[in-house]
Coordinates of C-alpha atoms in Angstrom, one line a residue:
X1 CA 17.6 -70.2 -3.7
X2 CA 14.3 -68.1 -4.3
X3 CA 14.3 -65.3 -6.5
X4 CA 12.7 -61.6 -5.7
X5 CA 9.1 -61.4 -4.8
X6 CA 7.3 -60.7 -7.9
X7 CA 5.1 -57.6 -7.6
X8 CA 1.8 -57.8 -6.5
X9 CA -0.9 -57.2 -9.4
X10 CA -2.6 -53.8 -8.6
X11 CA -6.4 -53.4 -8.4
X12 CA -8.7 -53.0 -11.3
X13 CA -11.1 -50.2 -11.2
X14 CA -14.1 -49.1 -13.2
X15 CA -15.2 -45.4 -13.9
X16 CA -18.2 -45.9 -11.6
X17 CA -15.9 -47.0 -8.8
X18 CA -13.8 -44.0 -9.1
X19 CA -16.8 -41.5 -9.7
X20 CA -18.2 -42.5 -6.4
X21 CA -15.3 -41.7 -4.9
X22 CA -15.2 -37.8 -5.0
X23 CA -15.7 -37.1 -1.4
X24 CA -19.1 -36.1 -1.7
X25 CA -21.7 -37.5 0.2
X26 CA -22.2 -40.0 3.3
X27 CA -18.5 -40.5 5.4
X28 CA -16.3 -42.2 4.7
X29 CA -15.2 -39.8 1.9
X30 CA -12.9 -41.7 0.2
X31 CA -11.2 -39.2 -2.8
X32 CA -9.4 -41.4 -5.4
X33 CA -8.3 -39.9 -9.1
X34 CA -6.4 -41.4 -11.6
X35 CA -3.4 -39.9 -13.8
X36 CA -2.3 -42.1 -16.4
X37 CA -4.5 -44.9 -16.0
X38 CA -3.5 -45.1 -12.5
X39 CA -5.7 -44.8 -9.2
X40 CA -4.5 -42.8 -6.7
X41 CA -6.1 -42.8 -2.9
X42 CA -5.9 -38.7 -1.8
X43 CA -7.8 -39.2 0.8
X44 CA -5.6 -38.3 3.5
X45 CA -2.5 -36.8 1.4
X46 CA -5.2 -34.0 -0.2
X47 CA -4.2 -31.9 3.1
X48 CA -0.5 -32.6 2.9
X49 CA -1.0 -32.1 -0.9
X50 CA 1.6 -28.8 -1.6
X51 CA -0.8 -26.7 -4.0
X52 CA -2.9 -27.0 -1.3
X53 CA -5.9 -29.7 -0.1
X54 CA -8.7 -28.1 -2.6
X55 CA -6.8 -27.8 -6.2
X56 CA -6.7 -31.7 -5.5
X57 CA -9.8 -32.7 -4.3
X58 CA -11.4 -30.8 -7.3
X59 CA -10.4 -33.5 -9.5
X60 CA -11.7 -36.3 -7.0
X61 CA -14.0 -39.2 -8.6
X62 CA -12.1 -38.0 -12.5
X63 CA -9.1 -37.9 -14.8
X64 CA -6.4 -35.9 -13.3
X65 CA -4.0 -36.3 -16.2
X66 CA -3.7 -33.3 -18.2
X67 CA -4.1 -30.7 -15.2
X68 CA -1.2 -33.0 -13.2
X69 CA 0.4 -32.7 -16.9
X70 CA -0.4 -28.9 -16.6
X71 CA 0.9 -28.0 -13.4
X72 CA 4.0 -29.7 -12.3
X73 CA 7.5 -29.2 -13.6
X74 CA 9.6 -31.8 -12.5
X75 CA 6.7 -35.0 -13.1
X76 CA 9.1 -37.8 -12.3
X77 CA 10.0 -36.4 -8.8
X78 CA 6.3 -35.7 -7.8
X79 CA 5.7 -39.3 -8.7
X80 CA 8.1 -40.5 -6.9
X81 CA 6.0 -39.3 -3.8
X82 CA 2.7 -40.5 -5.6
X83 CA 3.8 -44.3 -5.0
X84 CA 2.4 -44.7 -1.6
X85 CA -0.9 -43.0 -2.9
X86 CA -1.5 -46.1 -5.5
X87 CA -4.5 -48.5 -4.6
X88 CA -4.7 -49.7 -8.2
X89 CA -5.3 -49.2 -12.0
X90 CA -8.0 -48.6 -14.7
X91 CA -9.4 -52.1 -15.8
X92 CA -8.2 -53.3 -19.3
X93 CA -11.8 -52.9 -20.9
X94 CA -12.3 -49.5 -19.3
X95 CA -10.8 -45.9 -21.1
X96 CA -8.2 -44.0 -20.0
X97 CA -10.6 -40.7 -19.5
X98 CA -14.2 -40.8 -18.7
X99 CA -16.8 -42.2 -21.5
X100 CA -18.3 -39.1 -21.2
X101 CA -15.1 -36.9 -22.8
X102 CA -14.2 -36.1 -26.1
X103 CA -12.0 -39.0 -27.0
X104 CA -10.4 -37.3 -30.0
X105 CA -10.5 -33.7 -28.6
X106 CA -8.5 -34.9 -25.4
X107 CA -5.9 -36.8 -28.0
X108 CA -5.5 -34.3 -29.8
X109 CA -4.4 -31.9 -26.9
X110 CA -2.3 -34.0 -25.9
X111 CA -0.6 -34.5 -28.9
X112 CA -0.1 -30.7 -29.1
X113 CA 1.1 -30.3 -25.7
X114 CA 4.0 -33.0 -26.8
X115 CA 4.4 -30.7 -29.9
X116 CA 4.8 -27.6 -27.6
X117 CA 7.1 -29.7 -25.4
X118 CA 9.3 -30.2 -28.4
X119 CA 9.7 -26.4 -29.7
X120 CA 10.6 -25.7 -26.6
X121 CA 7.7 -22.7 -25.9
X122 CA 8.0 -23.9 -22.3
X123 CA 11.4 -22.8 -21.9
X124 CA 12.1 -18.9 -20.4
X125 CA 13.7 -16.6 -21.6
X126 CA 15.2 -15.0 -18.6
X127 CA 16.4 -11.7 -19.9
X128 CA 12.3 -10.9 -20.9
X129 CA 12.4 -11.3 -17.0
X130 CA 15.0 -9.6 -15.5
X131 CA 14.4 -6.4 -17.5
X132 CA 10.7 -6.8 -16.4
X133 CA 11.9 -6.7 -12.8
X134 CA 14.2 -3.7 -13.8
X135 CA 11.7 -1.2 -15.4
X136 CA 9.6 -2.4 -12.0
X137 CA 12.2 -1.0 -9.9
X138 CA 12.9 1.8 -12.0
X139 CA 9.1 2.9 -12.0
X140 CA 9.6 2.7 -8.0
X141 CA 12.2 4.8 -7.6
X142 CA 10.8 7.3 -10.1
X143 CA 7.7 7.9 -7.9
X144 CA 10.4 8.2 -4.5
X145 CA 12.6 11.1 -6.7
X146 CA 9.2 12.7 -7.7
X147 CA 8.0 13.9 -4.1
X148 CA 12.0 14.2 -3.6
X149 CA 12.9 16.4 -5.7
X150 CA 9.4 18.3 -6.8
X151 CA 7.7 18.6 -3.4
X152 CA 4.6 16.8 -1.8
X153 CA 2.2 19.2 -3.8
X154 CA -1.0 17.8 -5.6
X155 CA 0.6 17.5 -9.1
X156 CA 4.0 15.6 -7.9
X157 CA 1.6 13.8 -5.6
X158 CA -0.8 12.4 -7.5
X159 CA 2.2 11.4 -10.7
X160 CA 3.8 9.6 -8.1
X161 CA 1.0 8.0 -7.1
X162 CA 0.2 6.6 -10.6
X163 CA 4.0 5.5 -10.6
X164 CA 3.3 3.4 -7.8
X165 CA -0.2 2.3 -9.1
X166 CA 1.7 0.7 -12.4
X167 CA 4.2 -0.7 -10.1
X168 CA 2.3 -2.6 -8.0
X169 CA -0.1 -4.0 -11.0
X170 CA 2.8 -4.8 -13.1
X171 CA 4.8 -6.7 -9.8
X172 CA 1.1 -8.3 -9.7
X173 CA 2.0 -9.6 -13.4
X174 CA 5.6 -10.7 -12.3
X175 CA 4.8 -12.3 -9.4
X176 CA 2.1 -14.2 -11.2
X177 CA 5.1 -15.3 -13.6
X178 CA 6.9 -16.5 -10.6
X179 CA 3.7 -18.1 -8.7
X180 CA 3.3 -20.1 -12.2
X181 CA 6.5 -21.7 -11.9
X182 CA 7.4 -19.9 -15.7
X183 CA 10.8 -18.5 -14.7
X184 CA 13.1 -21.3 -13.3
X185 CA 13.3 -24.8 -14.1
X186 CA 13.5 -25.4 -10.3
X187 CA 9.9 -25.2 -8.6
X188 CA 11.9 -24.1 -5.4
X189 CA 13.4 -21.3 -7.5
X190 CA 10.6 -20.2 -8.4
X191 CA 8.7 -20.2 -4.9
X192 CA 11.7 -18.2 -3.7
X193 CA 11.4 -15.4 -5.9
X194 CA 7.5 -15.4 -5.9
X195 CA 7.5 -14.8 -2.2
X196 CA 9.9 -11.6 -2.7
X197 CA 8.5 -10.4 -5.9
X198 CA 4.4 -10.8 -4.0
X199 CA 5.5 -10.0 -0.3
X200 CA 8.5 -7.3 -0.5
X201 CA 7.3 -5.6 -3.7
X202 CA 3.6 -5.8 -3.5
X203 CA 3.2 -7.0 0.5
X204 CA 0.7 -9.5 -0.1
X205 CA 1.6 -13.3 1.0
X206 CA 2.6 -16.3 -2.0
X207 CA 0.4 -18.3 0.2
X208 CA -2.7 -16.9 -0.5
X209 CA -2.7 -16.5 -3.8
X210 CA -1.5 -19.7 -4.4
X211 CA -4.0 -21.1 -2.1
X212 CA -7.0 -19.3 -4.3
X213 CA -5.3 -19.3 -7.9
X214 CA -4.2 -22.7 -8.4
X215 CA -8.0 -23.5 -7.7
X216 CA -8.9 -20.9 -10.6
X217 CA -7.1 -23.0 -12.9
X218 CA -7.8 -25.9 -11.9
X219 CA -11.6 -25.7 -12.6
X220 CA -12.3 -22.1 -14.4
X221 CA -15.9 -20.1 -13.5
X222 CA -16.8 -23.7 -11.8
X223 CA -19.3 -22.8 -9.0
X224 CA -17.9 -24.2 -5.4
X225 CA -14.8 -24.9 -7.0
X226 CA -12.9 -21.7 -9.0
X227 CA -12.8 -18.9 -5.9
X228 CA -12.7 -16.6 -7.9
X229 CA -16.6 -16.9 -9.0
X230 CA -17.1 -16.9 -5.2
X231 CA -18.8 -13.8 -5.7
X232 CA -21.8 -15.3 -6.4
X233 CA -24.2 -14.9 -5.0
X234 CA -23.7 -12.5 -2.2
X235 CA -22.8 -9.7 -4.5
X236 CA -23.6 -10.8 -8.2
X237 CA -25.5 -13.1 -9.9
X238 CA -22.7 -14.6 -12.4
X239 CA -23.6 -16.7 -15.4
X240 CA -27.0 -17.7 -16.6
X241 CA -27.6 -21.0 -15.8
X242 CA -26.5 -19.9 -11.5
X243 CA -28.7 -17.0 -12.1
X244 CA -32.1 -18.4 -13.6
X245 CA -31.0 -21.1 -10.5
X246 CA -31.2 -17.9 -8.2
X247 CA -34.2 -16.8 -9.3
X248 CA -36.3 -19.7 -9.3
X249 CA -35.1 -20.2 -5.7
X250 CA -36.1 -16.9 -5.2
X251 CA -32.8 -15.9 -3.7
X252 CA -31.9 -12.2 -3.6
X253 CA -29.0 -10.8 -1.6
X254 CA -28.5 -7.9 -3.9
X255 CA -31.0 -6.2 -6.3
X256 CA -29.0 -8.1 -9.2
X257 CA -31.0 -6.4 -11.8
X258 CA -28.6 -3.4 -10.7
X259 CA -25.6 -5.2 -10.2
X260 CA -24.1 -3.3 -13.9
X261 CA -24.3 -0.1 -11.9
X262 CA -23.1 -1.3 -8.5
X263 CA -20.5 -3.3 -9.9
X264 CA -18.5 0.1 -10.7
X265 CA -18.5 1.2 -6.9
X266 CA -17.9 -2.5 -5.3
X267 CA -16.0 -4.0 -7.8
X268 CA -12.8 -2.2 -9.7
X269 CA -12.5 0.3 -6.9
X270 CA -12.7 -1.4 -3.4
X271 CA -11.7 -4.7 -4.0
X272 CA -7.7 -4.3 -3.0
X273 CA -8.6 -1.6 -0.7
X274 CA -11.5 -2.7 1.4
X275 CA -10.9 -6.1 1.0
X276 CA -7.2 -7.8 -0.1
X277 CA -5.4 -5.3 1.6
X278 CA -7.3 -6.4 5.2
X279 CA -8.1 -10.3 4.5
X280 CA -4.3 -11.1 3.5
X281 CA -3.2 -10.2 7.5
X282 CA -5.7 -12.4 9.1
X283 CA -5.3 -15.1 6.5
X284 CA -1.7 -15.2 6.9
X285 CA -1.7 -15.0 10.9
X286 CA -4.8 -18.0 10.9
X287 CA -2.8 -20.6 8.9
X288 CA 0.3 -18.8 11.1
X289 CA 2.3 -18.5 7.4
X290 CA 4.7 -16.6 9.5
X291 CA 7.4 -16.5 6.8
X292 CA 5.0 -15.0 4.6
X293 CA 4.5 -11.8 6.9
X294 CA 7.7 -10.9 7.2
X295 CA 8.3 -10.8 3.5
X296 CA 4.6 -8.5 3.8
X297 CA 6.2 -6.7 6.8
X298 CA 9.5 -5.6 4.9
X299 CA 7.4 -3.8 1.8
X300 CA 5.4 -1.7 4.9
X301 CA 8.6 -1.1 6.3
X302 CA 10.6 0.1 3.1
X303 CA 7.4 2.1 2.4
X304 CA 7.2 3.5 5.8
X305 CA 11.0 4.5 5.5
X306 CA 11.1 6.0 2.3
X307 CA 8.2 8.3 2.2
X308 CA 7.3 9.1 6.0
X309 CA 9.9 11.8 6.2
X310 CA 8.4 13.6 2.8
X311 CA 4.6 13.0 3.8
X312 CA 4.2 12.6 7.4
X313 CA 1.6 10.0 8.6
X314 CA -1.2 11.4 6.7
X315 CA 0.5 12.4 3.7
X316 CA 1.8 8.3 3.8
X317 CA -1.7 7.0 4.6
X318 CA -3.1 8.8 2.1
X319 CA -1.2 7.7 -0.8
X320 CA -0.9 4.5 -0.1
X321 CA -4.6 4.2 -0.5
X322 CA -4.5 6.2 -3.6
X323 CA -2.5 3.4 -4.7
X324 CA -4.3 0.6 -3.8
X325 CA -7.3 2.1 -5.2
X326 CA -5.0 2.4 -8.9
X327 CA -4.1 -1.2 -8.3
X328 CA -7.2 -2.4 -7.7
X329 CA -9.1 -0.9 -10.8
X330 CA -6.4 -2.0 -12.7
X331 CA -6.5 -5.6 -11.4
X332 CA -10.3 -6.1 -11.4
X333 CA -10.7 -4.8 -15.0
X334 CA -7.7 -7.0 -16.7
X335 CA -8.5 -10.4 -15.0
X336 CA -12.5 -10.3 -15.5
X337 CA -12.7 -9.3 -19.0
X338 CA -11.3 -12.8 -19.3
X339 CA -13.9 -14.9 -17.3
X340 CA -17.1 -13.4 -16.5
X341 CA -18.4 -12.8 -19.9
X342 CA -17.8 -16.5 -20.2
X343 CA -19.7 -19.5 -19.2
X344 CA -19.7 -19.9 -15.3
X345 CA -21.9 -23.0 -14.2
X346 CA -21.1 -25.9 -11.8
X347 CA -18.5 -28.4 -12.7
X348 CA -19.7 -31.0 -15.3
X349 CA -16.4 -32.8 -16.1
X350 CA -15.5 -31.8 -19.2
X351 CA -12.1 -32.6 -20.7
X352 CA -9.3 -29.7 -19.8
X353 CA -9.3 -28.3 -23.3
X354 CA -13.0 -27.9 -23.2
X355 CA -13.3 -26.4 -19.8
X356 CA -10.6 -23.9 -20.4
X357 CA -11.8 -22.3 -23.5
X358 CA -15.2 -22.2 -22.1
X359 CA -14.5 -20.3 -19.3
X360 CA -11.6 -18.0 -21.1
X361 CA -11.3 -15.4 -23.8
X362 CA -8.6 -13.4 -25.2
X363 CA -7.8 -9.5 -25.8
X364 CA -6.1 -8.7 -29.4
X365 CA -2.9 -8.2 -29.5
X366 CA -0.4 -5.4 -29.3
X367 CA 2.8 -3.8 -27.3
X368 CA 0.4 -1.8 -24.9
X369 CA -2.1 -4.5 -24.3
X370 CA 0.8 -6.7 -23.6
X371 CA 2.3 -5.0 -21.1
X372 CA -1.1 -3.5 -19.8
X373 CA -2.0 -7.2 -19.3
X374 CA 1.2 -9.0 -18.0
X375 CA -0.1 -10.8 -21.3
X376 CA -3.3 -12.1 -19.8
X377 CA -4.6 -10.9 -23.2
X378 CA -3.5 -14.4 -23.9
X379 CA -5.7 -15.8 -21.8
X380 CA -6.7 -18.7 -23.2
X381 CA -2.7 -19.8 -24.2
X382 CA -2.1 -19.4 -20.3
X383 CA -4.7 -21.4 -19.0
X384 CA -4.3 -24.4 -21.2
X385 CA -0.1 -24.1 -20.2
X386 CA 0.1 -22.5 -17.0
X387 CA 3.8 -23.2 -16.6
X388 CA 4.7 -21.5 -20.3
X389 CA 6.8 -18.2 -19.9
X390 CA 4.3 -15.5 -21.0
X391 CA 6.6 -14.7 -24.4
X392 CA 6.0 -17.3 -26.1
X393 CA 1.9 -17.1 -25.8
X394 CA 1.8 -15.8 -29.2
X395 CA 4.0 -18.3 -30.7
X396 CA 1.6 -21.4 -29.8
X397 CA -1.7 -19.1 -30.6
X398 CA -1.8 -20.1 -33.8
X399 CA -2.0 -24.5 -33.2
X400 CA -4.7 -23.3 -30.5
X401 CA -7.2 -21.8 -33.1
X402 CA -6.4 -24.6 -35.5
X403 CA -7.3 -27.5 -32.7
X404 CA -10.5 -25.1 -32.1
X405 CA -10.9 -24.9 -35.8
X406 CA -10.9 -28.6 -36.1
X407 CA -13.1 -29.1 -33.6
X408 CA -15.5 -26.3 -33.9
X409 CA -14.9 -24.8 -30.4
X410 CA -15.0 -21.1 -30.3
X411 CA -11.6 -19.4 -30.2
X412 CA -12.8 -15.6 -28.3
X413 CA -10.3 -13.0 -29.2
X414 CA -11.9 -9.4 -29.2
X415 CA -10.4 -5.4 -28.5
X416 CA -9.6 -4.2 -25.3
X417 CA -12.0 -1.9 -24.4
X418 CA -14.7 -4.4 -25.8
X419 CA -13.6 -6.7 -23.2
X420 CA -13.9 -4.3 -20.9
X421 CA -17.7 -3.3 -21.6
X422 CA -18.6 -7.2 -22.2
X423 CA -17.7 -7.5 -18.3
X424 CA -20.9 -4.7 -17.8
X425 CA -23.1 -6.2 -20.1
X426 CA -23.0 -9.9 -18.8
X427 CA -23.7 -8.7 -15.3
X428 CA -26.9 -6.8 -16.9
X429 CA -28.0 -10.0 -19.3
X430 CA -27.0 -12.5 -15.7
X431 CA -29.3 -9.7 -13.8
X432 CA -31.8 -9.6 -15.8
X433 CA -32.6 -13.4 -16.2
X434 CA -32.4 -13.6 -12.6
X435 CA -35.0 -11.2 -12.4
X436 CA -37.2 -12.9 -14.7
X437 CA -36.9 -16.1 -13.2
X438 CA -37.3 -14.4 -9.9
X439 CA -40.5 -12.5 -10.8
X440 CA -42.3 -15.4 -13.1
X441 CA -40.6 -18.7 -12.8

């Protein structure tokens, strides 16, 4: 009697196989990764991937192993459905990362995410998160009682208004928690809750922000690849290696020697106004995320129903964009002080520590910036674990300075409002090298 088949031996691959492989170039564009020494073929699973076809295909031709590390809760069921992907492994003489990496840097990240693993800092606590949701929906019915009871004169007006301005930037914080898979253990449970927390509190849909911010974090201020630097170079000219590239192609869509001054009437004010608050709709209706708009539908309708007989349809219109306008200052000046100060160039493969302190700073901290923040003062904490509960940032701050210390890498930690006026003062020093590379180079 025969015994079982034995298994077939898998492929051997070199880095230079893999690295051609990043679906760049003439077809066929083959995308292939590896994660634990492992190739993987995404070729055709990147647009069945469920974070969405680009987060994946960032990572084509390289390592994927600490961001698939980074990102995913449950690892052994998401391998499970990575066994039809695998075309082979890394050859015995090659590394497990790319020659070009940091060999001890990327060990020793490692070795601290297994530390953080075993203090348990990526467990919730989910009291911090229930009374977050509470004073939410305390601040929300505040603002309703304040036109209720005082009258829909300038002075109740306008404090409601604010009311509503903290609510929706602090929901923005919670459903970021949520969106982050920090809350439950279960990444379902967590996608559940997002799309209440982002579509009936805020009305915005989970899919697009999971669509742009899982790319953000993926590959931070990487041109082409982090959305979020997609602003360049329409509107600004972000970082200075992209900008002196602007200039020497003698590119100019904006006068960016300006874009300091312009930035405070295009940026922190009309961004969720004149842009978010249209672009969700027709991105939710084009990828027909239908589920999506009715959670959006039921926050237009509860607002509709709760403040059209105090304001009437001006009264309504007119402080829901007094709203968005809070919001979006709000949201504009707490996620940039984190990134565009920072370095913002084209992807260069760097290892994940390395490209996430580059690209990321933090805010000191305190009580107010905390909550001011949704803790994105910890910026830096967040990006290297995306998936830790935002209380315990603080408590692994301390093993992130000493692995910078060790390895002389920066560790950016300045006051609030300095952030803030860094933001203005890279878009004059980006401006200005554009400028001079546009005039002279």
């Amino acid at each position: 009697m025969e015994g079982p088949a034995a298994t077939p031996a898998l492929r051997s691959f070199t880095w230079e196989e893999i690295g051609e492989r990043n679906g760049r170039g003439q077809a066929p564009q083959e995308r292939w990764l590896v994660i634990d020494r492992k190739v993987y073929d995404i070729t055709r699973f990147c647009r069945r991937h469920p974070g969405g076809s680009r987060v994946i295909s960032h990572y084509a031709g390289q390592d994927a192993t600490d961001p698939f590390t980074a990102f995913h809760l449950d690892k052994a069921l998401v391998r499970k459905y990575m066994r039809p992907l695998l075309i082979g492994e890394l050859a015995p003489d090659q590394p497990s990362f790319e020659p070009s990496k940091n060999k001890q840097l990327v060990e020793d990240f490692r070795e601290l995410r297994a530390t953080v693993e075993k203090m348990g800092l990526l467990k919730p606590n989910h009291m911090f998160f229930i009374l977050y949701l509470c004073h939410i929906l305390a601040l929300d019915v505040a603002a309703w009682l304040t036109i209720w009871y005082f009258g829909a004169s300038t002075v109740p007006f306008l404090f409601s208004a604010v009311l509503l301005g903290t609510v929706q930037a602090q929901a923005g914080w919670l459903q970021h928690d949520f969106g982050h898979l920090s809350v439950f253990s279960k990444s379902r449970w967590n996608h559940w809750v997002h799309k209440f927390v982002i579509g009936h509190l805020k009305g915005a849909p989970a899919s697009w922000w999971n669509h742009l911010h899982f790319q953000h974090h993926a590959k931070p201020n990487c041109f082409r690849k982090d959305p979020d630097v997609n602003m360049h170079p329409l509107f600004f000219a972000l970082g200075k290696t992209l900008s002196v590239e602007l200039g020497v192609q003698k590119k100019k869509f904006m006068p960016y020697n300006h874009q300091h001054k312009y930035f405070f009437i295009i940026g922190p004010p009309a961004l969720v106004p004149l842009y978010f608050q249209w672009y969700i709709f027709y991105f939710v209706v084009q990828r027909k995320q239908w589920v999506d708009l009715a959670w959006m539908l039921t926050f237009y309708i509860r607002f509709f129903l709760t403040y059209f007989p105090l304001l009437g349809v001006k009264g309504i219109l007119g402080l829901h964009l007094l709203v968005r306008f809070i919001e979006s200052n709000w949201f504009v000046w707490i996620t940039q002080m984190n990134h565009i100060p920072m370095h913002i160039d084209y992807d260069k493969n760097v290892d994940w520590f390395s490209t996430q302190l580059q690209a990321t700073c933090n805010v000191h901290q305190s009580l107010f910036n905390d909550w001011f923040s949704g803790h994105l003062n910890f910026q830096i904490e967040h990006h290297l674990f995306p998936t830790m509960p935002r209380h315990n940032y603080w408590k692994v701050a301390p093993l992130v300075k000493s692995l910078c210390a060790k390895h002389g890498i920066e560790y950016k930690c300045k006051p609030l409002l300095t952030a803030f006026a860094d933001i203005v003062y890279s878009l004059k020093d980006s401006g200005e090298l554009w400028l001079d590379a546009y005039l002279h180079k």
